[in-house]
Amino acid sequence: MRVPTDEDFAALRTWGLDRDPLASIKDYTELKNQLRWINPQNRDAHWAYVKRREEWIEQRNFDHYYRVARKPIERAKWEYLKQRKAWYTPPLEWDRFAAAAVTRILDLGCGDGDVTQRVMDHIAAVWAKKGYAGHDVEVVGIDLNESRVENARGLVVSPHPRIRASFATGDAVKEQLPYRAQHFDYVLNTGVLEILEDAPAEKMLDEIGRLAAKGVYIEDIVDHYPGGYPREHLPSWLNARGFMEVKRFFEFSEPFALEGSLDPLQLWPIIREQVLFAGR
Ligand SMILES: C[S@@+](CC[C@H](N)C(=O)[O-])C[C@H]1O[C@@H](n2cnc3c(N)ncnc32)[C@H](O)[C@@H]1O
């Protein structure tokens, strides 16, 4: 990924997320899902992505890539990814995080903390809109990779004196995280289940089910890619863990286009994704 320029950021602004943060949900249709393969650049991007992922699987095993690899990131790239990923991690039901009864939120598999930052910014924005002074909210990010946890610690900035963030390493598949049952009001889990085979994915969902008192927000891939594990049946896995109120939407990883890509850095093809909010 090259260092993004002002023009790149300006291109992202044309996606209109400031006017409608849930635009990806409205942009998606089943017809567009078929039509995206008419786009020649998207077909090329798709095959390049398949090749990249095949090479990645051959050269780096899971433990190396996710547990021990060093992954420093510059602020400009982090900022670009934060804004870029906002398209497919829309703030579905995030207003709930700003309610007075909510004091603890977990971002599980938080990576570099850019989604964590957006959650904190969202809560502060809802409070500001209501003219509410705020209450103490603790946002915790946990990730397997020490280097990414270091990135999050260095880059995430609290937007409000009552919202505090902390980041730690942890493995939500191999162990119970050091919190009692239902310690957190809400848990977020974005881009994580898609990299896990069924058994570890179920373990992670068990841990989410144990920790989340009120609900969970999930973003996950639905297209099939090497080393990716799409799960159309995710709502039933959530029901099985006591999350009965499931809202699920399909979306693309960027705004639909019949030609080219609206992402100036062209990070991925137009991938089909799902975003879910599941409440108790
Ligand atoms: C594709 S990244 C997504 C990061 C971030 N949530 C986002 O939306 O950009 C997947 C993350 O899951 C983390 N991860 C994988 N297995 C995990 C586990 N067992 N426990 C905690 N984190 C895990 C990886 O280290 C990685 O940072």
PDB file of C-alpha atoms and ligand atoms in Angstrom:
ATOM      1  CA  MET A   1       0.000   0.000   0.000  1.00  0.00           C
ATOM      2  CA  ARG A   2       1.476   3.377  -0.995  1.00  0.00           C
ATOM      3  CA  VAL A   3       1.290   6.422   1.256  1.00  0.00           C
ATOM      4  CA  PRO A   4      -2.116   8.074   0.625  1.00  0.00           C
ATOM      5  CA  THR A   5      -2.250  11.646  -0.657  1.00  0.00           C
ATOM      6  CA  ASP A   6      -4.764  14.468  -0.076  1.00  0.00           C
ATOM      7  CA  GLU A   7      -6.415  13.479  -3.388  1.00  0.00           C
ATOM      8  CA  ASP A   8      -6.899   9.928  -2.110  1.00  0.00           C
ATOM      9  CA  PHE A   9      -8.658  11.223   1.002  1.00  0.00           C
ATOM     10  CA  ALA A  10     -10.748  13.562  -1.186  1.00  0.00           C
ATOM     11  CA  ALA A  11     -11.812  10.560  -3.298  1.00  0.00           C
ATOM     12  CA  LEU A  12     -13.027   8.730  -0.188  1.00  0.00           C
ATOM     13  CA  ARG A  13     -15.091  11.776   0.786  1.00  0.00           C
ATOM     14  CA  THR A  14     -17.056  11.473  -2.477  1.00  0.00           C
ATOM     15  CA  TRP A  15     -18.447   8.171  -1.125  1.00  0.00           C
ATOM     16  CA  GLY A  16     -20.769  10.319   0.988  1.00  0.00           C
ATOM     17  CA  LEU A  17     -20.280   8.595   4.338  1.00  0.00           C
ATOM     18  CA  ASP A  18     -20.485  11.921   6.174  1.00  0.00           C
ATOM     19  CA  ARG A  19     -24.054  12.341   4.815  1.00  0.00           C
ATOM     20  CA  ASP A  20     -25.056   8.686   5.232  1.00  0.00           C
ATOM     21  CA  PRO A  21     -22.762   6.416   7.284  1.00  0.00           C
ATOM     22  CA  LEU A  22     -24.949   3.399   6.363  1.00  0.00           C
ATOM     23  CA  ALA A  23     -24.582   4.021   2.607  1.00  0.00           C
ATOM     24  CA  SER A  24     -23.044   0.577   1.933  1.00  0.00           C
ATOM     25  CA  ILE A  25     -26.233  -1.154   3.082  1.00  0.00           C
ATOM     26  CA  LYS A  26     -28.357   0.929   0.710  1.00  0.00           C
ATOM     27  CA  ASP A  27     -25.871   0.532  -2.158  1.00  0.00           C
ATOM     28  CA  TYR A  28     -26.103  -3.279  -2.170  1.00  0.00           C
ATOM     29  CA  THR A  29     -28.523  -5.207  -4.411  1.00  0.00           C
ATOM     30  CA  GLU A  30     -28.509  -8.803  -5.638  1.00  0.00           C
ATOM     31  CA  LEU A  31     -28.476  -7.502  -9.238  1.00  0.00           C
ATOM     32  CA  LYS A  32     -25.306  -5.497  -8.553  1.00  0.00           C
ATOM     33  CA  ASN A  33     -23.852  -8.616  -6.968  1.00  0.00           C
ATOM     34  CA  GLN A  34     -24.043 -10.265 -10.418  1.00  0.00           C
ATOM     35  CA  LEU A  35     -23.173  -7.125 -12.386  1.00  0.00           C
ATOM     36  CA  ARG A  36     -19.881  -6.535 -10.558  1.00  0.00           C
ATOM     37  CA  TRP A  37     -18.362  -9.338 -12.707  1.00  0.00           C
ATOM     38  CA  ILE A  38     -19.074  -7.302 -15.868  1.00  0.00           C
ATOM     39  CA  ASN A  39     -16.529  -4.767 -14.611  1.00  0.00           C
ATOM     40  CA  PRO A  40     -13.243  -5.842 -16.328  1.00  0.00           C
ATOM     41  CA  GLN A  41     -11.026  -4.079 -13.784  1.00  0.00           C
ATOM     42  CA  ASN A  42     -12.901  -5.810 -10.991  1.00  0.00           C
ATOM     43  CA  ARG A  43     -12.335  -9.213 -12.613  1.00  0.00           C
ATOM     44  CA  ASP A  44      -8.588  -8.438 -12.842  1.00  0.00           C
ATOM     45  CA  ALA A  45      -8.545  -7.211  -9.243  1.00  0.00           C
ATOM     46  CA  HIS A  46     -10.375 -10.386  -8.185  1.00  0.00           C
ATOM     47  CA  TRP A  47      -7.788 -12.718  -9.773  1.00  0.00           C
ATOM     48  CA  ALA A  48      -4.874 -10.628  -8.475  1.00  0.00           C
ATOM     49  CA  TYR A  49      -6.392 -10.902  -4.992  1.00  0.00           C
ATOM     50  CA  VAL A  50      -6.859 -14.687  -5.328  1.00  0.00           C
ATOM     51  CA  LYS A  51      -3.161 -15.001  -6.327  1.00  0.00           C
ATOM     52  CA  ARG A  52      -2.032 -12.734  -3.471  1.00  0.00           C
ATOM     53  CA  ARG A  53      -3.953 -14.828  -0.968  1.00  0.00           C
ATOM     54  CA  GLU A  54      -2.708 -18.139  -2.395  1.00  0.00           C
ATOM     55  CA  GLU A  55       0.912 -16.934  -2.110  1.00  0.00           C
ATOM     56  CA  TRP A  56       0.192 -15.670   1.370  1.00  0.00           C
ATOM     57  CA  ILE A  57      -1.133 -19.088   2.427  1.00  0.00           C
ATOM     58  CA  GLU A  58       1.913 -20.862   0.971  1.00  0.00           C
ATOM     59  CA  GLN A  59       4.497 -18.585   2.522  1.00  0.00           C
ATOM     60  CA  ARG A  60       3.141 -17.622   5.909  1.00  0.00           C
ATOM     61  CA  ASN A  61       1.335 -19.804   8.334  1.00  0.00           C
ATOM     62  CA  PHE A  62      -1.416 -18.444  10.568  1.00  0.00           C
ATOM     63  CA  ASP A  63       0.755 -18.175  13.663  1.00  0.00           C
ATOM     64  CA  HIS A  64       3.492 -16.284  11.886  1.00  0.00           C
ATOM     65  CA  TYR A  65       1.189 -13.823  10.177  1.00  0.00           C
ATOM     66  CA  TYR A  66      -1.348 -13.164  12.925  1.00  0.00           C
ATOM     67  CA  ARG A  67       0.576 -13.879  16.127  1.00  0.00           C
ATOM     68  CA  VAL A  68       4.233 -12.928  15.736  1.00  0.00           C
ATOM     69  CA  ALA A  69       4.695 -10.785  12.600  1.00  0.00           C
ATOM     70  CA  ARG A  70       5.836  -7.193  13.185  1.00  0.00           C
ATOM     71  CA  LYS A  71       3.379  -4.817  11.487  1.00  0.00           C
ATOM     72  CA  PRO A  72       4.242  -1.174  12.100  1.00  0.00           C
ATOM     73  CA  ILE A  73       1.967   1.313  10.316  1.00  0.00           C
ATOM     74  CA  GLU A  74       2.281   5.053   9.603  1.00  0.00           C
ATOM     75  CA  ARG A  75      -0.508   7.359  10.745  1.00  0.00           C
ATOM     76  CA  ALA A  76      -1.458   8.387   7.165  1.00  0.00           C
ATOM     77  CA  LYS A  77      -2.011   4.756   6.130  1.00  0.00           C
ATOM     78  CA  TRP A  78      -3.893   4.018   9.360  1.00  0.00           C
ATOM     79  CA  GLU A  79      -6.087   7.077   8.785  1.00  0.00           C
ATOM     80  CA  TYR A  80      -6.775   6.042   5.179  1.00  0.00           C
ATOM     81  CA  LEU A  81      -7.691   2.488   6.222  1.00  0.00           C
ATOM     82  CA  LYS A  82      -9.919   3.860   8.994  1.00  0.00           C
ATOM     83  CA  GLN A  83     -11.883   5.977   6.522  1.00  0.00           C
ATOM     84  CA  ARG A  84     -11.761   3.339   3.764  1.00  0.00           C
ATOM     85  CA  LYS A  85     -13.067   0.537   5.991  1.00  0.00           C
ATOM     86  CA  ALA A  86     -15.844   2.784   7.326  1.00  0.00           C
ATOM     87  CA  TRP A  87     -17.682   1.887   4.095  1.00  0.00           C
ATOM     88  CA  TYR A  88     -18.035  -1.790   4.985  1.00  0.00           C
ATOM     89  CA  THR A  89     -17.989  -1.468   8.781  1.00  0.00           C
ATOM     90  CA  PRO A  90     -20.954   0.941   8.936  1.00  0.00           C
ATOM     91  CA  PRO A  91     -22.151   2.072  12.387  1.00  0.00           C
ATOM     92  CA  LEU A  92     -25.132  -0.286  12.372  1.00  0.00           C
ATOM     93  CA  GLU A  93     -26.920   0.130  15.757  1.00  0.00           C
ATOM     94  CA  TRP A  94     -23.855   1.928  17.183  1.00  0.00           C
ATOM     95  CA  ASP A  95     -26.095   4.574  18.792  1.00  0.00           C
ATOM     96  CA  ARG A  96     -26.780   1.872  21.386  1.00  0.00           C
ATOM     97  CA  PHE A  97     -23.130   2.136  22.488  1.00  0.00           C
ATOM     98  CA  ALA A  98     -23.788   5.746  23.579  1.00  0.00           C
ATOM     99  CA  ALA A  99     -26.654   4.885  25.961  1.00  0.00           C
ATOM    100  CA  ALA A 100     -26.263   5.870  29.620  1.00  0.00           C
ATOM    101  CA  ALA A 101     -26.350   2.214  30.743  1.00  0.00           C
ATOM    102  CA  VAL A 102     -23.355   1.276  28.578  1.00  0.00           C
ATOM    103  CA  THR A 103     -19.987   1.445  30.337  1.00  0.00           C
ATOM    104  CA  ARG A 104     -17.827  -1.285  28.776  1.00  0.00           C
ATOM    105  CA  ILE A 105     -17.197  -2.207  25.145  1.00  0.00           C
ATOM    106  CA  LEU A 106     -14.787  -4.817  23.743  1.00  0.00           C
ATOM    107  CA  ASP A 107     -13.276  -4.757  20.253  1.00  0.00           C
ATOM    108  CA  LEU A 108     -12.136  -8.367  19.856  1.00  0.00           C
ATOM    109  CA  GLY A 109      -9.444  -8.833  17.201  1.00  0.00           C
ATOM    110  CA  CYS A 110      -9.051  -5.046  17.136  1.00  0.00           C
ATOM    111  CA  GLY A 111      -5.984  -5.013  14.844  1.00  0.00           C
ATOM    112  CA  ASP A 112      -4.545  -1.474  14.702  1.00  0.00           C
ATOM    113  CA  GLY A 113      -7.525  -0.019  16.576  1.00  0.00           C
ATOM    114  CA  ASP A 114      -9.021   2.006  13.731  1.00  0.00           C
ATOM    115  CA  VAL A 115     -12.520   0.559  14.183  1.00  0.00           C
ATOM    116  CA  THR A 116     -12.087   1.016  17.948  1.00  0.00           C
ATOM    117  CA  GLN A 117     -11.338   4.695  17.262  1.00  0.00           C
ATOM    118  CA  ARG A 118     -14.491   5.045  15.169  1.00  0.00           C
ATOM    119  CA  VAL A 119     -16.593   3.498  17.936  1.00  0.00           C
ATOM    120  CA  MET A 120     -15.203   5.995  20.452  1.00  0.00           C
ATOM    121  CA  ASP A 121     -15.740   8.899  18.034  1.00  0.00           C
ATOM    122  CA  HIS A 122     -19.308   7.704  17.406  1.00  0.00           C
ATOM    123  CA  ILE A 123     -20.169   7.672  21.108  1.00  0.00           C
ATOM    124  CA  ALA A 124     -18.696  11.173  21.588  1.00  0.00           C
ATOM    125  CA  ALA A 125     -20.623  12.457  18.550  1.00  0.00           C
ATOM    126  CA  VAL A 126     -23.963  11.049  19.805  1.00  0.00           C
ATOM    127  CA  TRP A 127     -23.353  12.626  23.221  1.00  0.00           C
ATOM    128  CA  ALA A 128     -22.457  15.989  21.641  1.00  0.00           C
ATOM    129  CA  LYS A 129     -25.599  15.928  19.464  1.00  0.00           C
ATOM    130  CA  LYS A 130     -27.740  15.322  22.548  1.00  0.00           C
ATOM    131  CA  GLY A 131     -25.908  17.953  24.603  1.00  0.00           C
ATOM    132  CA  TYR A 132     -25.071  15.188  27.078  1.00  0.00           C
ATOM    133  CA  ALA A 133     -21.927  15.626  29.212  1.00  0.00           C
ATOM    134  CA  GLY A 134     -21.144  11.899  29.132  1.00  0.00           C
ATOM    135  CA  HIS A 135     -20.302   9.150  31.616  1.00  0.00           C
ATOM    136  CA  ASP A 136     -17.345   6.816  32.067  1.00  0.00           C
ATOM    137  CA  VAL A 137     -16.983   4.355  29.195  1.00  0.00           C
ATOM    138  CA  GLU A 138     -14.136   1.865  28.999  1.00  0.00           C
ATOM    139  CA  VAL A 139     -13.285   0.616  25.520  1.00  0.00           C
ATOM    140  CA  VAL A 140     -10.947  -2.382  25.412  1.00  0.00           C
ATOM    141  CA  GLY A 141      -9.188  -3.678  22.295  1.00  0.00           C
ATOM    142  CA  ILE A 142      -7.762  -7.203  22.327  1.00  0.00           C
ATOM    143  CA  ASP A 143      -5.669  -8.744  19.564  1.00  0.00           C
ATOM    144  CA  LEU A 144      -3.425 -11.759  19.081  1.00  0.00           C
ATOM    145  CA  ASN A 145      -0.660  -9.671  17.514  1.00  0.00           C
ATOM    146  CA  GLU A 146       1.550  -7.652  19.859  1.00  0.00           C
ATOM    147  CA  SER A 147       2.749  -5.352  17.080  1.00  0.00           C
ATOM    148  CA  ARG A 148      -0.806  -4.364  16.124  1.00  0.00           C
ATOM    149  CA  VAL A 149      -1.677  -3.771  19.774  1.00  0.00           C
ATOM    150  CA  GLU A 150       1.342  -1.415  19.919  1.00  0.00           C
ATOM    151  CA  ASN A 151       0.016   0.387  16.815  1.00  0.00           C
ATOM    152  CA  ALA A 152      -3.391   0.822  18.447  1.00  0.00           C
ATOM    153  CA  ARG A 153      -1.833   2.143  21.659  1.00  0.00           C
ATOM    154  CA  GLY A 154       0.178   4.708  19.678  1.00  0.00           C
ATOM    155  CA  LEU A 155      -2.526   5.820  17.255  1.00  0.00           C
ATOM    156  CA  VAL A 156      -5.912   5.770  19.015  1.00  0.00           C
ATOM    157  CA  VAL A 157      -6.810   9.076  20.665  1.00  0.00           C
ATOM    158  CA  SER A 158      -9.737   9.538  23.027  1.00  0.00           C
ATOM    159  CA  PRO A 159     -12.257  12.060  21.677  1.00  0.00           C
ATOM    160  CA  HIS A 160     -13.777  12.671  25.147  1.00  0.00           C
ATOM    161  CA  PRO A 161     -12.374  12.801  28.706  1.00  0.00           C
ATOM    162  CA  ARG A 162     -14.946  10.221  29.910  1.00  0.00           C
ATOM    163  CA  ILE A 163     -14.114   7.671  27.169  1.00  0.00           C
ATOM    164  CA  ARG A 164     -10.970   5.654  27.891  1.00  0.00           C
ATOM    165  CA  ALA A 165      -9.293   3.084  25.645  1.00  0.00           C
ATOM    166  CA  SER A 166      -6.839   0.345  26.527  1.00  0.00           C
ATOM    167  CA  PHE A 167      -5.290  -2.351  24.370  1.00  0.00           C
ATOM    168  CA  ALA A 168      -3.860  -5.751  25.237  1.00  0.00           C
ATOM    169  CA  THR A 169      -2.822  -8.990  23.583  1.00  0.00           C
ATOM    170  CA  GLY A 170      -5.064 -12.005  24.041  1.00  0.00           C
ATOM    171  CA  ASP A 171      -6.147 -15.179  22.268  1.00  0.00           C
ATOM    172  CA  ALA A 172      -9.922 -15.540  22.338  1.00  0.00           C
ATOM    173  CA  VAL A 173      -9.731 -18.997  20.734  1.00  0.00           C
ATOM    174  CA  LYS A 174      -7.212 -20.767  22.944  1.00  0.00           C
ATOM    175  CA  GLU A 175      -8.155 -19.271  26.314  1.00  0.00           C
ATOM    176  CA  GLN A 176     -10.878 -17.424  28.192  1.00  0.00           C
ATOM    177  CA  LEU A 177     -10.026 -13.734  28.312  1.00  0.00           C
ATOM    178  CA  PRO A 178      -9.491 -12.414  31.879  1.00  0.00           C
ATOM    179  CA  TYR A 179     -13.005 -11.011  32.354  1.00  0.00           C
ATOM    180  CA  ARG A 180     -16.034 -12.425  34.132  1.00  0.00           C
ATOM    181  CA  ALA A 181     -19.119 -13.467  32.156  1.00  0.00           C
ATOM    182  CA  GLN A 182     -21.066 -10.519  30.655  1.00  0.00           C
ATOM    183  CA  HIS A 183     -18.331  -8.075  31.688  1.00  0.00           C
ATOM    184  CA  PHE A 184     -18.869  -6.051  28.522  1.00  0.00           C
ATOM    185  CA  ASP A 185     -22.117  -4.479  27.376  1.00  0.00           C
ATOM    186  CA  TYR A 186     -21.211  -4.901  23.714  1.00  0.00           C
ATOM    187  CA  VAL A 187     -18.535  -6.755  21.750  1.00  0.00           C
ATOM    188  CA  LEU A 188     -17.324  -5.858  18.243  1.00  0.00           C
ATOM    189  CA  ASN A 189     -15.677  -8.385  15.961  1.00  0.00           C
ATOM    190  CA  THR A 190     -14.712  -7.098  12.512  1.00  0.00           C
ATOM    191  CA  GLY A 191     -12.794  -9.001   9.846  1.00  0.00           C
ATOM    192  CA  VAL A 192     -11.870 -11.770  12.274  1.00  0.00           C
ATOM    193  CA  LEU A 193     -14.232 -14.738  11.775  1.00  0.00           C
ATOM    194  CA  GLU A 194     -13.395 -14.748   8.069  1.00  0.00           C
ATOM    195  CA  ILE A 195      -9.778 -15.777   8.784  1.00  0.00           C
ATOM    196  CA  LEU A 196     -10.740 -18.620  11.149  1.00  0.00           C
ATOM    197  CA  GLU A 197     -11.665 -22.200  10.306  1.00  0.00           C
ATOM    198  CA  ASP A 198     -14.967 -23.462  11.734  1.00  0.00           C
ATOM    199  CA  ALA A 199     -13.693 -24.879  15.053  1.00  0.00           C
ATOM    200  CA  PRO A 200     -11.740 -21.735  16.124  1.00  0.00           C
ATOM    201  CA  ALA A 201     -14.509 -19.465  14.782  1.00  0.00           C
ATOM    202  CA  GLU A 202     -17.045 -21.295  16.965  1.00  0.00           C
ATOM    203  CA  LYS A 203     -14.685 -20.974  19.963  1.00  0.00           C
ATOM    204  CA  MET A 204     -14.375 -17.247  19.385  1.00  0.00           C
ATOM    205  CA  LEU A 205     -18.157 -16.927  19.154  1.00  0.00           C
ATOM    206  CA  ASP A 206     -18.472 -18.893  22.402  1.00  0.00           C
ATOM    207  CA  GLU A 207     -16.180 -16.352  24.070  1.00  0.00           C
ATOM    208  CA  ILE A 208     -18.149 -13.459  22.564  1.00  0.00           C
ATOM    209  CA  GLY A 209     -21.345 -15.093  23.834  1.00  0.00           C
ATOM    210  CA  ARG A 210     -19.797 -15.370  27.301  1.00  0.00           C
ATOM    211  CA  LEU A 211     -18.565 -11.770  27.454  1.00  0.00           C
ATOM    212  CA  ALA A 212     -21.346  -9.739  25.798  1.00  0.00           C
ATOM    213  CA  ALA A 213     -24.224  -8.782  28.099  1.00  0.00           C
ATOM    214  CA  LYS A 214     -26.296  -6.896  25.533  1.00  0.00           C
ATOM    215  CA  GLY A 215     -25.124  -7.562  21.997  1.00  0.00           C
ATOM    216  CA  VAL A 216     -22.479  -8.011  19.330  1.00  0.00           C
ATOM    217  CA  TYR A 217     -21.529  -6.243  16.106  1.00  0.00           C
ATOM    218  CA  ILE A 218     -19.866  -8.385  13.416  1.00  0.00           C
ATOM    219  CA  GLU A 219     -18.398  -7.643  10.002  1.00  0.00           C
ATOM    220  CA  ASP A 220     -17.425 -10.648   7.919  1.00  0.00           C
ATOM    221  CA  ILE A 221     -16.622 -11.653   4.328  1.00  0.00           C
ATOM    222  CA  VAL A 222     -19.187 -13.615   2.282  1.00  0.00           C
ATOM    223  CA  ASP A 223     -17.232 -14.187  -0.961  1.00  0.00           C
ATOM    224  CA  HIS A 224     -15.048 -17.278  -1.191  1.00  0.00           C
ATOM    225  CA  TYR A 225     -11.316 -16.511  -1.260  1.00  0.00           C
ATOM    226  CA  PRO A 226      -8.309 -18.722  -0.497  1.00  0.00           C
ATOM    227  CA  GLY A 227      -7.784 -18.686   3.259  1.00  0.00           C
ATOM    228  CA  GLY A 228     -11.177 -17.058   3.827  1.00  0.00           C
ATOM    229  CA  TYR A 229     -14.099 -18.753   5.501  1.00  0.00           C
ATOM    230  CA  PRO A 230     -17.396 -17.121   4.466  1.00  0.00           C
ATOM    231  CA  ARG A 231     -20.412 -17.968   6.585  1.00  0.00           C
ATOM    232  CA  GLU A 232     -23.891 -17.198   5.258  1.00  0.00           C
ATOM    233  CA  HIS A 233     -25.254 -19.122   8.259  1.00  0.00           C
ATOM    234  CA  LEU A 234     -23.762 -16.772  10.871  1.00  0.00           C
ATOM    235  CA  PRO A 235     -27.204 -15.681  12.208  1.00  0.00           C
ATOM    236  CA  SER A 236     -27.952 -19.281  13.289  1.00  0.00           C
ATOM    237  CA  TRP A 237     -24.570 -19.491  15.074  1.00  0.00           C
ATOM    238  CA  LEU A 238     -25.498 -16.290  16.923  1.00  0.00           C
ATOM    239  CA  ASN A 239     -28.991 -17.589  17.813  1.00  0.00           C
ATOM    240  CA  ALA A 240     -27.318 -20.684  19.278  1.00  0.00           C
ATOM    241  CA  ARG A 241     -25.400 -18.379  21.654  1.00  0.00           C
ATOM    242  CA  GLY A 242     -28.461 -16.532  22.906  1.00  0.00           C
ATOM    243  CA  PHE A 243     -28.426 -13.583  20.489  1.00  0.00           C
ATOM    244  CA  MET A 244     -32.011 -13.753  19.261  1.00  0.00           C
ATOM    245  CA  GLU A 245     -32.438 -10.281  17.742  1.00  0.00           C
ATOM    246  CA  VAL A 246     -30.245 -10.517  14.631  1.00  0.00           C
ATOM    247  CA  LYS A 247     -30.090  -7.808  11.973  1.00  0.00           C
ATOM    248  CA  ARG A 248     -27.974  -8.780   8.982  1.00  0.00           C
ATOM    249  CA  PHE A 249     -27.216  -6.865   5.782  1.00  0.00           C
ATOM    250  CA  PHE A 250     -25.082  -7.697   2.774  1.00  0.00           C
ATOM    251  CA  GLU A 251     -22.826  -5.017   1.338  1.00  0.00           C
ATOM    252  CA  PHE A 252     -19.807  -4.514  -0.920  1.00  0.00           C
ATOM    253  CA  SER A 253     -16.313  -3.643   0.266  1.00  0.00           C
ATOM    254  CA  GLU A 254     -16.546  -0.358  -1.699  1.00  0.00           C
ATOM    255  CA  PRO A 255     -19.256   1.510  -3.619  1.00  0.00           C
ATOM    256  CA  PHE A 256     -20.513  -0.509  -6.598  1.00  0.00           C
ATOM    257  CA  ALA A 257     -19.065   0.498  -9.974  1.00  0.00           C
ATOM    258  CA  LEU A 258     -19.602  -0.933 -13.466  1.00  0.00           C
ATOM    259  CA  GLU A 259     -16.107   0.201 -14.427  1.00  0.00           C
ATOM    260  CA  GLY A 260     -12.897   0.651 -12.494  1.00  0.00           C
ATOM    261  CA  SER A 261     -12.780   1.171  -8.751  1.00  0.00           C
ATOM    262  CA  LEU A 262     -13.788   4.133  -6.612  1.00  0.00           C
ATOM    263  CA  ASP A 263     -10.946   3.319  -4.212  1.00  0.00           C
ATOM    264  CA  PRO A 264      -7.922   5.295  -5.489  1.00  0.00           C
ATOM    265  CA  LEU A 265      -5.578   2.840  -3.743  1.00  0.00           C
ATOM    266  CA  GLN A 266      -7.526  -0.151  -5.134  1.00  0.00           C
ATOM    267  CA  LEU A 267      -6.864  -2.241  -2.048  1.00  0.00           C
ATOM    268  CA  TRP A 268      -9.270  -5.084  -2.834  1.00  0.00           C
ATOM    269  CA  PRO A 269     -11.745  -6.172  -5.535  1.00  0.00           C
ATOM    270  CA  ILE A 270     -15.432  -5.453  -4.926  1.00  0.00           C
ATOM    271  CA  ILE A 271     -15.916  -8.112  -2.237  1.00  0.00           C
ATOM    272  CA  ARG A 272     -19.329  -9.202  -0.937  1.00  0.00           C
ATOM    273  CA  GLU A 273     -19.492  -8.785   2.832  1.00  0.00           C
ATOM    274  CA  GLN A 274     -22.041  -9.061   5.631  1.00  0.00           C
ATOM    275  CA  VAL A 275     -22.561  -6.808   8.618  1.00  0.00           C
ATOM    276  CA  LEU A 276     -24.588  -7.926  11.612  1.00  0.00           C
ATOM    277  CA  PHE A 277     -25.878  -6.553  14.850  1.00  0.00           C
ATOM    278  CA  ALA A 278     -27.168  -9.210  17.239  1.00  0.00           C
ATOM    279  CA  GLY A 279     -28.846  -8.371  20.530  1.00  0.00           C
ATOM    280  CA  ARG A 280     -29.919 -10.573  23.416  1.00  0.00           C
TER     281      ARG A 280
HETATM  282  C1  LIG B   1      -8.194  -8.980   9.320  1.00  0.00           C
HETATM  283  S1  LIG B   1      -7.734  -8.401  10.914  1.00  0.00           S
HETATM  284  C2  LIG B   1      -9.066  -7.330  11.380  1.00  0.00           C
HETATM  285  C3  LIG B   1      -8.631  -6.262  12.341  1.00  0.00           C
HETATM  286  C4  LIG B   1      -9.688  -5.218  12.715  1.00  0.00           C
HETATM  287  N1  LIG B   1     -10.740  -5.774  13.541  1.00  0.00           N
HETATM  288  C5  LIG B   1     -10.277  -4.564  11.498  1.00  0.00           C
HETATM  289  O1  LIG B   1     -11.501  -4.591  11.327  1.00  0.00           O
HETATM  290  O2  LIG B   1      -9.522  -4.028  10.695  1.00  0.00           O
HETATM  291  C6  LIG B   1      -8.018  -9.827  11.951  1.00  0.00           C
HETATM  292  C7  LIG B   1      -7.415  -9.651  13.334  1.00  0.00           C
HETATM  293  O3  LIG B   1      -7.849 -10.722  14.174  1.00  0.00           O
HETATM  294  C8  LIG B   1      -6.792 -11.014  15.066  1.00  0.00           C
HETATM  295  N2  LIG B   1      -6.986 -12.370  15.617  1.00  0.00           N
HETATM  296  C9  LIG B   1      -6.935 -13.531  14.957  1.00  0.00           C
HETATM  297  N3  LIG B   1      -7.142 -14.561  15.801  1.00  0.00           N
HETATM  298  C10 LIG B   1      -7.363 -14.033  17.017  1.00  0.00           C
HETATM  299  C11 LIG B   1      -7.617 -14.582  18.304  1.00  0.00           C
HETATM  300  N4  LIG B   1      -7.675 -15.904  18.475  1.00  0.00           N
HETATM  301  N5  LIG B   1      -7.779 -13.750  19.360  1.00  0.00           N
HETATM  302  C12 LIG B   1      -7.673 -12.405  19.183  1.00  0.00           C
HETATM  303  N6  LIG B   1      -7.417 -11.823  17.985  1.00  0.00           N
HETATM  304  C13 LIG B   1      -7.268 -12.623  16.916  1.00  0.00           C
HETATM  305  C14 LIG B   1      -5.548 -10.890  14.174  1.00  0.00           C
HETATM  306  O4  LIG B   1      -4.364 -10.731  14.914  1.00  0.00           O
HETATM  307  C15 LIG B   1      -5.895  -9.668  13.342  1.00  0.00           C
HETATM  308  O5  LIG B   1      -5.395  -8.463  13.870  1.00  0.00           O
END
